[in-house]
Every structure is written in C-alpha cells, then in structure tokens.
PDB file of C-alpha atoms in Angstrom:
ATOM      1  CA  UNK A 247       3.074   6.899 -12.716  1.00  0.00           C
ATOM      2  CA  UNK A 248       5.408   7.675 -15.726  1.00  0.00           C
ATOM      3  CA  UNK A 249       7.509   5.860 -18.277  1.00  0.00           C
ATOM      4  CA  UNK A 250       6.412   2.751 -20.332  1.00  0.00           C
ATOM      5  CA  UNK A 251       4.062   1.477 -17.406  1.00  0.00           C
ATOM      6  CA  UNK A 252       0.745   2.949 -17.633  1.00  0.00           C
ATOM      7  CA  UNK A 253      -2.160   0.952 -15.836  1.00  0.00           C
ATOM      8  CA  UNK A 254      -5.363   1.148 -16.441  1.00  0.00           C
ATOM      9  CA  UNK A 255      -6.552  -0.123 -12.861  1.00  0.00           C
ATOM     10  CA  UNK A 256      -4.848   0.529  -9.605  1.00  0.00           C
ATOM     11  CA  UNK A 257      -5.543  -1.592  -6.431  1.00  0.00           C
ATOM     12  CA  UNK A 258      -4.628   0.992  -3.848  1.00  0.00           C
ATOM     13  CA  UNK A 259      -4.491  -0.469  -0.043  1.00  0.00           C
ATOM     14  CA  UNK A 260      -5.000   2.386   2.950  1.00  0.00           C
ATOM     15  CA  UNK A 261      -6.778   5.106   0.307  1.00  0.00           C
ATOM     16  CA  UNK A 262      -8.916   6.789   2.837  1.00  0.00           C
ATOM     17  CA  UNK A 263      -5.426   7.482   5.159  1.00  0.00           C
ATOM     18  CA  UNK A 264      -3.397  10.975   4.862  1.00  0.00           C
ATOM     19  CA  UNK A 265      -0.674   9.730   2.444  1.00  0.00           C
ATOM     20  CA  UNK A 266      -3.016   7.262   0.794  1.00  0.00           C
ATOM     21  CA  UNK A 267      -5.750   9.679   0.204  1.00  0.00           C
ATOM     22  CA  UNK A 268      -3.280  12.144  -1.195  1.00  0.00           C
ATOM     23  CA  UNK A 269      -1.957   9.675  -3.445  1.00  0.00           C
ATOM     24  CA  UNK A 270      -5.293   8.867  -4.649  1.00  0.00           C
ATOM     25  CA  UNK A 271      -6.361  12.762  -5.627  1.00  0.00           C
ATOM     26  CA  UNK A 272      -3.418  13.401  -7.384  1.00  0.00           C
ATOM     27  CA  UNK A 273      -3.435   9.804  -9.560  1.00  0.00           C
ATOM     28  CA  UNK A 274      -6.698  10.168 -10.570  1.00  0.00           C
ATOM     29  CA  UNK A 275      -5.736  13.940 -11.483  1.00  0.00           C
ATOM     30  CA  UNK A 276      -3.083  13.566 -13.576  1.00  0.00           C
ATOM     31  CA  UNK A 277      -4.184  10.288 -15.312  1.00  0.00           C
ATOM     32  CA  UNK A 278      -7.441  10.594 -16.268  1.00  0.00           C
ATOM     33  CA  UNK A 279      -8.149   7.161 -17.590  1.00  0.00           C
ATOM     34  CA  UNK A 280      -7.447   5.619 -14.275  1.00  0.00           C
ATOM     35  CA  UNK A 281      -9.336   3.478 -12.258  1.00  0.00           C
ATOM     36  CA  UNK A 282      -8.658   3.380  -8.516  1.00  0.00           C
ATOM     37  CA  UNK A 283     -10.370   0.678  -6.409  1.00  0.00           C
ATOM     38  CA  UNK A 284      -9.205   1.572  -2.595  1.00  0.00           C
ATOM     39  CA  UNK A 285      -9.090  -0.662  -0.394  1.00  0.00           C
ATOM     40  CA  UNK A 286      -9.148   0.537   3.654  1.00  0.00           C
ATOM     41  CA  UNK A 287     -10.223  -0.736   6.646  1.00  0.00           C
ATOM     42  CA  UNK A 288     -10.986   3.014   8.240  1.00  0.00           C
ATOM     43  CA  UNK A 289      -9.126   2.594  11.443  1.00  0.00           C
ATOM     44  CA  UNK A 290      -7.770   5.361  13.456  1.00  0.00           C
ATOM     45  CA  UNK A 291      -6.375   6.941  10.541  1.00  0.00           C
ATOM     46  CA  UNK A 292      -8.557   6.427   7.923  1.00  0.00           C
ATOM     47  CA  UNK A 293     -10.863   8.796   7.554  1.00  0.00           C
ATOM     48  CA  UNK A 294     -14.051   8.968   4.614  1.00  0.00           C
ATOM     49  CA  UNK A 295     -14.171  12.658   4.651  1.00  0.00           C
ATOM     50  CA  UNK A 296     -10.369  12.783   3.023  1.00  0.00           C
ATOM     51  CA  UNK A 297     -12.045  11.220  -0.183  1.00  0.00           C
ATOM     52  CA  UNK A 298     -15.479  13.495  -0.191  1.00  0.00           C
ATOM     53  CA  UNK A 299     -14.611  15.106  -3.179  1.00  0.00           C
ATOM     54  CA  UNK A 300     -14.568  11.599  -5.258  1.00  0.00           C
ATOM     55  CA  UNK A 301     -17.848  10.154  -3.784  1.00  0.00           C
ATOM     56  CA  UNK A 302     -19.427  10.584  -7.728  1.00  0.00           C
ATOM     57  CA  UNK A 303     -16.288   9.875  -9.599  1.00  0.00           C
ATOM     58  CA  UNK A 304     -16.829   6.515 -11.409  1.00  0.00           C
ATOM     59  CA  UNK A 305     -13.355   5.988 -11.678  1.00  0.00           C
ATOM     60  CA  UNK A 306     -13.031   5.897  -7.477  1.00  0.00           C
ATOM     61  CA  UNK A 307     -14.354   2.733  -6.237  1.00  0.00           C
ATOM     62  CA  UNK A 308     -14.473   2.594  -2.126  1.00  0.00           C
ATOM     63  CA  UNK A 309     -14.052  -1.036  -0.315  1.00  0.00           C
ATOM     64  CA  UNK A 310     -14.006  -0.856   3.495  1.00  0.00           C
ATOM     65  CA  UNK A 311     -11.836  -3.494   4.402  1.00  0.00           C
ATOM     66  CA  UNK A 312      -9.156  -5.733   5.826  1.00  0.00           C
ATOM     67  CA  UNK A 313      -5.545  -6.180   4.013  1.00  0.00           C
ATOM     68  CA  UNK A 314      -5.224  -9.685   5.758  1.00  0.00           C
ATOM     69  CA  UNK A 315      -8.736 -10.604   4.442  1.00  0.00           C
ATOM     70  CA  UNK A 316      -7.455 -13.155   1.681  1.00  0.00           C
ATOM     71  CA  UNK A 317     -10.564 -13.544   0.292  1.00  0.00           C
ATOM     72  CA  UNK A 318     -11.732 -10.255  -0.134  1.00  0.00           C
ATOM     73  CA  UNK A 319      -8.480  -8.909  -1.812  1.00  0.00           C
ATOM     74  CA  UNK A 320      -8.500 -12.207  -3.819  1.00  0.00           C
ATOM     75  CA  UNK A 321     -12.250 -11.369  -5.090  1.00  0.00           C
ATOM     76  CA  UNK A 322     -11.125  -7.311  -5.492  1.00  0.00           C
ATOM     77  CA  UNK A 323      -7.910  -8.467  -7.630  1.00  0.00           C
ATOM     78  CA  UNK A 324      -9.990 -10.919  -9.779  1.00  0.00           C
ATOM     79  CA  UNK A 325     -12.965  -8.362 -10.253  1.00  0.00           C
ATOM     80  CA  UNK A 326     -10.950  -5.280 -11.117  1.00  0.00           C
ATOM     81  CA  UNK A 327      -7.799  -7.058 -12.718  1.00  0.00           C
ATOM     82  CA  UNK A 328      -5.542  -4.319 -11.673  1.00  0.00           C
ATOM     83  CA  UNK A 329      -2.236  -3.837 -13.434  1.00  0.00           C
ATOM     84  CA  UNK A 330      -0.547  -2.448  -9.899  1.00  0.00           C
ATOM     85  CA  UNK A 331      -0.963  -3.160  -6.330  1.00  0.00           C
ATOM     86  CA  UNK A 332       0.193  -0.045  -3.780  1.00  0.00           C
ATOM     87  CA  UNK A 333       0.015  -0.976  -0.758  1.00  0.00           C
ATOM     88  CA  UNK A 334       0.077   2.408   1.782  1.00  0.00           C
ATOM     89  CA  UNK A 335      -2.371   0.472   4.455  1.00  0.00           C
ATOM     90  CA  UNK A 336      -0.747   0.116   7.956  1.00  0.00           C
ATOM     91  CA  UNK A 337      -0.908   0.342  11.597  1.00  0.00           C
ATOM     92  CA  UNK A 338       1.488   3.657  12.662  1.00  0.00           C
ATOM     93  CA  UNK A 339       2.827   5.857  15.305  1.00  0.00           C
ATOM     94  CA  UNK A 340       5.755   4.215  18.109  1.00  0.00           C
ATOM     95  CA  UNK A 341       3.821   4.926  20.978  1.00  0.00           C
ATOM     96  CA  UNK A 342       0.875   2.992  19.887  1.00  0.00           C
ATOM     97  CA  UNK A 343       3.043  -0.141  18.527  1.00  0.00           C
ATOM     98  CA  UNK A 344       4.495  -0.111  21.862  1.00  0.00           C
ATOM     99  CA  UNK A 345       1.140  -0.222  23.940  1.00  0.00           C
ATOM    100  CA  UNK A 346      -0.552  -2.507  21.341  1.00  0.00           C
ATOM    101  CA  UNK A 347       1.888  -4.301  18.948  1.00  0.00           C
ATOM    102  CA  UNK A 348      -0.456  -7.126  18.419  1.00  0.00           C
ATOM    103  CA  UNK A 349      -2.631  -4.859  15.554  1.00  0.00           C
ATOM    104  CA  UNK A 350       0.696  -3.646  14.038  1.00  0.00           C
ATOM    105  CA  UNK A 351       1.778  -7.318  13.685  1.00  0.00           C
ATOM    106  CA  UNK A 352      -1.794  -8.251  12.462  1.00  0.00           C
ATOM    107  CA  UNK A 353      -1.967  -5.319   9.581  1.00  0.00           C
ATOM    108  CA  UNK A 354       2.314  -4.656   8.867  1.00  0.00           C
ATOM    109  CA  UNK A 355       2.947  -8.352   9.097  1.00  0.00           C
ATOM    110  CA  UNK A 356       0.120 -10.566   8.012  1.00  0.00           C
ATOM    111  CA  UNK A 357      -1.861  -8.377   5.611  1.00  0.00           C
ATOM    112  CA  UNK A 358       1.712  -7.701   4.100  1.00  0.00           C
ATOM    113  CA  UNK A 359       2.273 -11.311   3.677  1.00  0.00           C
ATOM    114  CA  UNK A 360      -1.549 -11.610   2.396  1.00  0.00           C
ATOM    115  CA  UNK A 361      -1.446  -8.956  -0.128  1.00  0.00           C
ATOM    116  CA  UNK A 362       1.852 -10.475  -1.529  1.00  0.00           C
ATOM    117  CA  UNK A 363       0.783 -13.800  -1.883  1.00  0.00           C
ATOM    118  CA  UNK A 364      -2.509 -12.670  -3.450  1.00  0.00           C
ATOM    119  CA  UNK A 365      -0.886 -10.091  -6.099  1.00  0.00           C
ATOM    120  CA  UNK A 366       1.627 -13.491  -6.439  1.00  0.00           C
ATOM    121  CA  UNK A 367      -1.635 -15.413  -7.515  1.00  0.00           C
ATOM    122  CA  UNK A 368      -2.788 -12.505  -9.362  1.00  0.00           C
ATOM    123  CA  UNK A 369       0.817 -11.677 -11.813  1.00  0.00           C
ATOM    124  CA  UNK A 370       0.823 -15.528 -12.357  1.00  0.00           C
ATOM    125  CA  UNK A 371      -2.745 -15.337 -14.000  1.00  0.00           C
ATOM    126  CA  UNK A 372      -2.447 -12.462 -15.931  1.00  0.00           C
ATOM    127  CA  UNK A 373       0.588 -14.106 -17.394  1.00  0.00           C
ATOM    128  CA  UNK A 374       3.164 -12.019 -19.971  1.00  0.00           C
ATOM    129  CA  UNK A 375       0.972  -8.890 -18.874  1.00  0.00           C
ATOM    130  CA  UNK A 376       2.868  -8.533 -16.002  1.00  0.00           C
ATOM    131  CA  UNK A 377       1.567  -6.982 -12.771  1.00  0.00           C
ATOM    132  CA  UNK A 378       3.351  -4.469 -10.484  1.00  0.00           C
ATOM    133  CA  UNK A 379       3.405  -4.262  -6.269  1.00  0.00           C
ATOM    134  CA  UNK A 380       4.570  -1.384  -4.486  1.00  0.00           C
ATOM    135  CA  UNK A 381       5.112  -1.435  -0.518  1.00  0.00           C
ATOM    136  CA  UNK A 382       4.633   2.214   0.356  1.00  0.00           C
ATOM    137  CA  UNK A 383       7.150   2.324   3.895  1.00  0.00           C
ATOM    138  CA  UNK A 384       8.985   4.562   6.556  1.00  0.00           C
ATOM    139  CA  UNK A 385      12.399   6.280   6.706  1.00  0.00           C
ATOM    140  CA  UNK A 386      12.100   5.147  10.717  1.00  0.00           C
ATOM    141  CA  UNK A 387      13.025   0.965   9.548  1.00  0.00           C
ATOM    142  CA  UNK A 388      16.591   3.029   9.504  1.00  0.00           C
ATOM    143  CA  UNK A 389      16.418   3.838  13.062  1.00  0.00           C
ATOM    144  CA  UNK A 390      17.333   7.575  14.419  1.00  0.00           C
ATOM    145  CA  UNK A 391      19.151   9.907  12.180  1.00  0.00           C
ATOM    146  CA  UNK A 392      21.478  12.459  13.942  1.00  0.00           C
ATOM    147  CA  UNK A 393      20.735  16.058  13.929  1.00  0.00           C
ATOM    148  CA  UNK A 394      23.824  16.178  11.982  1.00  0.00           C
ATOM    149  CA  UNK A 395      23.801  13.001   9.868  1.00  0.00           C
ATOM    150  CA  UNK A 396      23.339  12.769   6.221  1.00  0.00           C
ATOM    151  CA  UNK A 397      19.779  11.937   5.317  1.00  0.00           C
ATOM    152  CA  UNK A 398      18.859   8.107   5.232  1.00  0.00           C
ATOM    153  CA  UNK A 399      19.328   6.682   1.542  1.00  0.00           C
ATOM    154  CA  UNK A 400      17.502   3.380   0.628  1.00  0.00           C
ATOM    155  CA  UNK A 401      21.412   1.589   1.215  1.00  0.00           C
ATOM    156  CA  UNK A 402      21.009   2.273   4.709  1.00  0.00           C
ATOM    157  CA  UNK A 403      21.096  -0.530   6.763  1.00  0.00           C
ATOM    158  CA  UNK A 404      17.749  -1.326   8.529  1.00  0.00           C
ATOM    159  CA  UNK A 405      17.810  -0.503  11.976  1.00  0.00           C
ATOM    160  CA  UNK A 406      14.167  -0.898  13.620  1.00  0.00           C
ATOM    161  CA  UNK A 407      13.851   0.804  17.241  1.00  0.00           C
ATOM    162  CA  UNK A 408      10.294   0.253  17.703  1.00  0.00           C
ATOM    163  CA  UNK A 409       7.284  -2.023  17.428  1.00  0.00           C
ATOM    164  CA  UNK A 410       6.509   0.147  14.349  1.00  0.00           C
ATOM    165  CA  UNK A 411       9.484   0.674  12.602  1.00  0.00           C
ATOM    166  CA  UNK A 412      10.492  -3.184  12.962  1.00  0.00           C
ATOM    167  CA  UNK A 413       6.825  -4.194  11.431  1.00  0.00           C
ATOM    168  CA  UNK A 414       7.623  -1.912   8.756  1.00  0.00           C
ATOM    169  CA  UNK A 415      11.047  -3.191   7.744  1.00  0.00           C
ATOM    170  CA  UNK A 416      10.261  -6.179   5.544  1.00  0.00           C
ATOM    171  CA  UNK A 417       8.233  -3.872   2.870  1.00  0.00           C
ATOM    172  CA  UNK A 418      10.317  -3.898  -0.561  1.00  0.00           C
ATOM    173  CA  UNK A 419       9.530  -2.650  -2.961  1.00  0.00           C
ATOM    174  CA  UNK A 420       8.792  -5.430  -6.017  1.00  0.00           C
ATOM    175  CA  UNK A 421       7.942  -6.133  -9.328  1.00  0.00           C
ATOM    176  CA  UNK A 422       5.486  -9.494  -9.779  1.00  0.00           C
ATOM    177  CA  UNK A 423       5.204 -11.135 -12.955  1.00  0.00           C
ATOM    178  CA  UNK A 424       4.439 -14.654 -14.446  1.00  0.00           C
ATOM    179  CA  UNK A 425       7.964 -15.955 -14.443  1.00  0.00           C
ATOM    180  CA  UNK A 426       8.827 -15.061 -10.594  1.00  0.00           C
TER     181      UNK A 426
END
C-alpha cells in the first residue's frame, strides 16, 4: 500500500487462505504501524497454520467468520474503524462450483453484496475520511486464453465459463466514500 493512502487499520476478508495469508505477512512486514483484523470463515482453503507465525503479534487480530454475516462484519467495521476493506474471501476451483454452486453463490455472490453494502454504511459514517474497498478476483471471469493469445488485460471483456469464474465476475474494484 503506497502513495498518499496509508491506513492505519485494514479489514482483510479470507486472511487465513493462500493469497490472503500471503497478503497479510507481507502488509504487516512492510508497514509496521498496521493493524490487520482478518476476517475468514476457514473453509476448505483456509487454513490457521498459514498465520502461525502472527499468533502473538498485536497488530494481527483473527475473526473466524462468515462474509455474508451482516452483523458480524457490521460490528468488526464499527469496532476496528478500518480505513480499507480487501476482500480476498471466496469459494474457488471449477470443478467444485460445478458439483456445488450453491456455496459459491452463497460466499462470491451474497457475502460480496454484504461486504459492499456494509463498507457502504461504513465510508458514509466516517464521512470526508474516506474509506477504500478492494475486490481481490480471477483472470478466469475472462474465460480461456489461447496458448498463443496475448495475456488478459483488465479491458478484456468478461467471459465466465464456469460456476466459478461467473460468481467471480461482478468483483470491481472501488473506492467508497461519503459522497457516493
């Protein structure tokens, strides 16, 4: 996190995951004055053990939990006032979405829509302060590249081939403030 934005407090959604846990070593690394609070429900692909290393680190705080659980994100965002939202949490992999899209619908869908109308709520209380929300997505919303092709760019047209991929093809990436 670089340039004029520097938060203090970080609301980060699917912590304990690969990516997410990676993320969360490195910002709390390189900016030592940040506070993480992670947010994960420990499904399939969360896993505790990724975050070991921060289990005495007072600026890692652990919440086992549900991104479509309003109230609980509502209570985390009032509690920690975090100046950014990043939302990595979601249900992944084709061949499960196509077994079972029901949970990818339930986390990609609904505790999308959750955590964007709670960080709404949120950057209208804070006022002028501003708040930021970051949807953390795949290159597969593009559909299959070509062993040939270019590489996708973020102009690519969305082309979802998959439970998965299509779940994952509203996330934007977004700026939230009092006047929006």
């Amino acid at each position: 996190m670089t340039g004029s934005f520097q938060p203090r407090c970080v609301l980060v959604t699917g912590g304990a995951g690969f990516i997410g846990s990676n993320f969360v070593h490195v910002v709390l690394r390189e900016q030592p004055e940040l506070k993480v609070i992670n947010l994960d429900k420990l499904t399939y692909a969360g896993n505790l053990a990724n975050l070991s290393s921060l289990a005495k680190d007072e600026r890692h705080v652990f919440v086992r939990g549900d991104v479509a659980d309003a109230p609980l994100v509502n209570r985390l965002l009032k509690e920690h006032r975090p100046d950014a939202l990043i939302h990595f949490a979601a249900e992944s992999h084709v061949d499960r979405s196509i077994h079972g899209p029901a949970d990818f619908l339930h986390t990609n869908v609904q505790g999308t829509f959750t955590l964007l109308e709670c960080a709404r709520a949120h950057a209208q209380e804070r006022g002028a302060d501003g708040f930021r929300y970051l949807q953390v997505s795949t290159d597969e919303v593009y559909g299959s590249l070509q062993p040939d092709a270019d590489p996708f760019t973020e102009q690519h047209r969305f082309e979802p081939n998959s439970p998965y991929s299509a779940t994952k093809a509203d996330r934007k990436s977004t700026r939230l403030n009092s006047s929006h």
